[in-house]
Amino acid sequence: MTFSIHGLAVSRGVAIGRAVLVASSRVDVAHYFIDATQVKAEIDRVRAGRDAVVDEIHRMQESITRMGPKEAPHELSALLDVHLMLLQDAELISGIKHWITDRLYNAEWALTTQLEVIARHFDEMEDAYLRERKADLEQIVERVLRAMKGASSPIQVPHGHRPARKQSQQDLLLDDTVDVPLVLVAHDLSPADMLQFKQSVFAGFITDVGGRTSHTAIVARSMDIPAVVGARTCSQLVRQDDWVIIDGDSGVVIVDPSPIILAEYGFKQRQGELERGRLQRLLHTPAVTMDGEKVQLLANIEMPDDAEQALKSGALGVGLFRSEFLFMGRQGKLPDEEEQYQAYKRAVEGMRGLPVTIRTVDVGADKPLDDSIRDDAHLNPALGLRAIRWSLADPAMFLTQLRAILRAAAHGPVQLLVPMLAHAREIRQTLAHIDHARALLDNKGIAYGPVKLGAMIEIPAAALSLKLFLKYFDFLSIGTNDLIQYTLAIDRADESVAHLYDPLHPAVLQLVADTIAECRAQGKEVSVCGEMAGDTAMTRLLLGMGLRSFSMHPAQILAVKQEILRADASKLVNWAHKVRTAEDPAKALASA
């Protein structure tokens, strides 16, 4: 039966494919695709985990036998028998082999996926006693996962593993192989999870939670794939392997679509591909407005290898290298100086002489280092020890990163960007640490290069202290995602208040306009690196405010360039002032 689920549209386009559910588990489970050559090894890992649990249960049964019925009641022995039976269940075993062999899931992912499939069967049983056996199944799967976790997998995520997924709709309906397009459905995904999936086969993403600027949404946009977040109970309503359509333009998810709906969205999908083809013609066209104003289009990247995509998109540099992604998913073990240096160097050399702006680590709030160490101790991590506050609280870690960035600057133009500054004492402390890092390198005779210093304007206090910031920094970068969040007191990752997140709020526009104007008055560089920069609906407004440097995900550059080529910047100045001073800027923008 066809039904639809509504969420927030965060990445445009249409995706059609089979659902892949990432099941929630009390045990942290890795999700990645393996190579065909690794199938046997992964099946062996599951078998070894299962055998370990079987042995453990046998030992418990022997212990119960020695105890006698008074110390160990018969019910306990019967429960263990049920667990043994479930461990040897043919459906569980064959299902796990299916997900590993046919879909190339890693062992843990296959186990939790099959758990979910069988659990649904238990839910549909009329007999109450049999329904309750679902809990037994969950327990034994968790025990197998824990047994497997005791010996970590030697298998690494294959780089660039991407089964083909270009097929006609007729092929999709007739051919159910590993090459079928897949869409990811999950309650939530951490930035580390998203990074893991970045080189994967997924045609789109759906999550129960999240907002338009949550990091799930941001990475989906960077991958240029359709995504819907804040879909509430989607992960509970969609079943494993259901056919799903993601309409990233309207924020609608259609489950089990009819042939007519499938044909309609297939046409819409092809139209989107044609539009992307037309935009590709602008790749080598300079970004210059109709009245001759040159505009710098830069790329936001998460990892060094993203530099290649930035160049392919026509970016004139990297406006934001989110260095925190080097720190994530490492179970608390932070990268040392050499590892960071090599990563930054790779990005700098990858940009072939174009500037690279590296932001110091920005963790906390919706970007914890690991799922296992989320900042649950604080009621609101977004207002806690994050970004530069965390760096200044751990000088050894901060100096390690600063030395690595300075060393990378010897290989090409580097700009160092500091996030979440608000106080003069934070600025002075940060600059002192940079000087200290240079001194440490001098003492060891290690080469390093010059860097321009910049600050993120993402706290209202910073936007209201521009003269102080411009006294110490060479450039400013407006992080609109957090600036909106802090100005409007909105948790941008919370879908329950997502409707209040408004980049066109007059207060937000005033802070952005004032920052651009003050930088231009002092002859300092200023850019916008938040999601506003890549939103084509905002391009003309930002041009009218005087912005001449936009930093966005590579996938968004050509669409923004098209808007710039069609704009006359001189005619936008008065219009932009009217829009941002209107009582309802969104209405004024829409009517233009």
Short mmCIF file of C-alpha atoms in Angstrom, two decimals, residues 213 215 359 362-367 375 380-390 419-422 426 456-464 478-493 497 500-503 505 507-508 511:
data_model
loop_
_atom_site.label_atom_id
_atom_site.label_comp_id
_atom_site.label_asym_id
_atom_site.label_seq_id
_atom_site.Cartn_x
_atom_site.Cartn_y
_atom_site.Cartn_z
CA THR A 213 21.24 22.79 9.00
CA HIS A 215 25.10 17.97 9.90
CA ARG A 359 39.17 25.93 10.70
CA ASP A 362 34.90 22.63 16.15
CA VAL A 363 33.38 19.81 18.20
CA GLY A 364 30.47 19.76 20.61
CA ALA A 365 26.69 20.14 20.26
CA ASP A 366 25.69 18.27 17.07
CA LYS A 367 29.30 17.30 16.34
CA ASP A 375 27.95 15.47 25.64
CA ASN A 380 22.59 22.27 26.12
CA PRO A 381 25.93 21.25 24.57
CA ALA A 382 25.58 24.02 21.95
CA LEU A 383 26.22 26.50 24.76
CA GLY A 384 28.87 24.41 26.48
CA LEU A 385 32.53 23.50 26.01
CA ARG A 386 32.78 23.47 22.22
CA ALA A 387 34.91 24.88 19.40
CA ILE A 388 37.59 27.34 20.59
CA ARG A 389 36.44 26.90 24.19
CA TRP A 390 37.35 23.22 24.00
CA PRO A 419 35.47 29.29 15.48
CA MET A 420 33.13 30.62 18.15
CA LEU A 421 35.17 33.48 19.54
CA ALA A 422 33.24 36.03 21.59
CA GLU A 426 39.70 34.44 24.06
CA MET A 456 34.21 33.03 12.57
CA ILE A 457 31.34 35.41 13.21
CA GLU A 458 28.70 33.02 14.55
CA ILE A 459 27.81 34.47 17.96
CA PRO A 460 25.78 37.69 18.14
CA ALA A 461 28.31 39.09 20.63
CA ALA A 462 31.01 38.75 17.97
CA ALA A 463 28.84 40.38 15.30
CA LEU A 464 28.34 43.31 17.68
CA ILE A 478 30.26 34.49 8.75
CA GLY A 479 28.99 31.10 9.94
CA THR A 480 25.30 31.66 9.33
CA ASN A 481 24.22 28.24 10.64
CA ASP A 482 25.26 28.97 14.21
CA LEU A 483 24.64 32.72 13.93
CA ILE A 484 20.96 32.01 13.22
CA GLN A 485 20.84 29.39 15.97
CA TYR A 486 22.25 31.69 18.63
CA THR A 487 20.43 34.83 17.48
CA LEU A 488 17.02 33.14 17.50
CA ALA A 489 17.68 30.72 20.41
CA ILE A 490 16.92 27.74 18.14
CA ASP A 491 18.54 24.33 18.43
CA ARG A 492 19.15 23.74 14.74
CA ALA A 493 19.27 19.96 15.17
CA VAL A 497 11.57 23.86 16.63
CA LEU A 500 11.46 28.71 13.82
CA TYR A 501 14.90 28.50 12.22
CA ASP A 502 14.76 31.49 9.88
CA PRO A 503 17.76 32.82 7.89
CA HIS A 505 14.76 36.98 10.25
CA ALA A 507 17.84 40.45 13.21
CA VAL A 508 19.91 37.82 11.39
CA LEU A 511 23.97 41.15 11.73
#
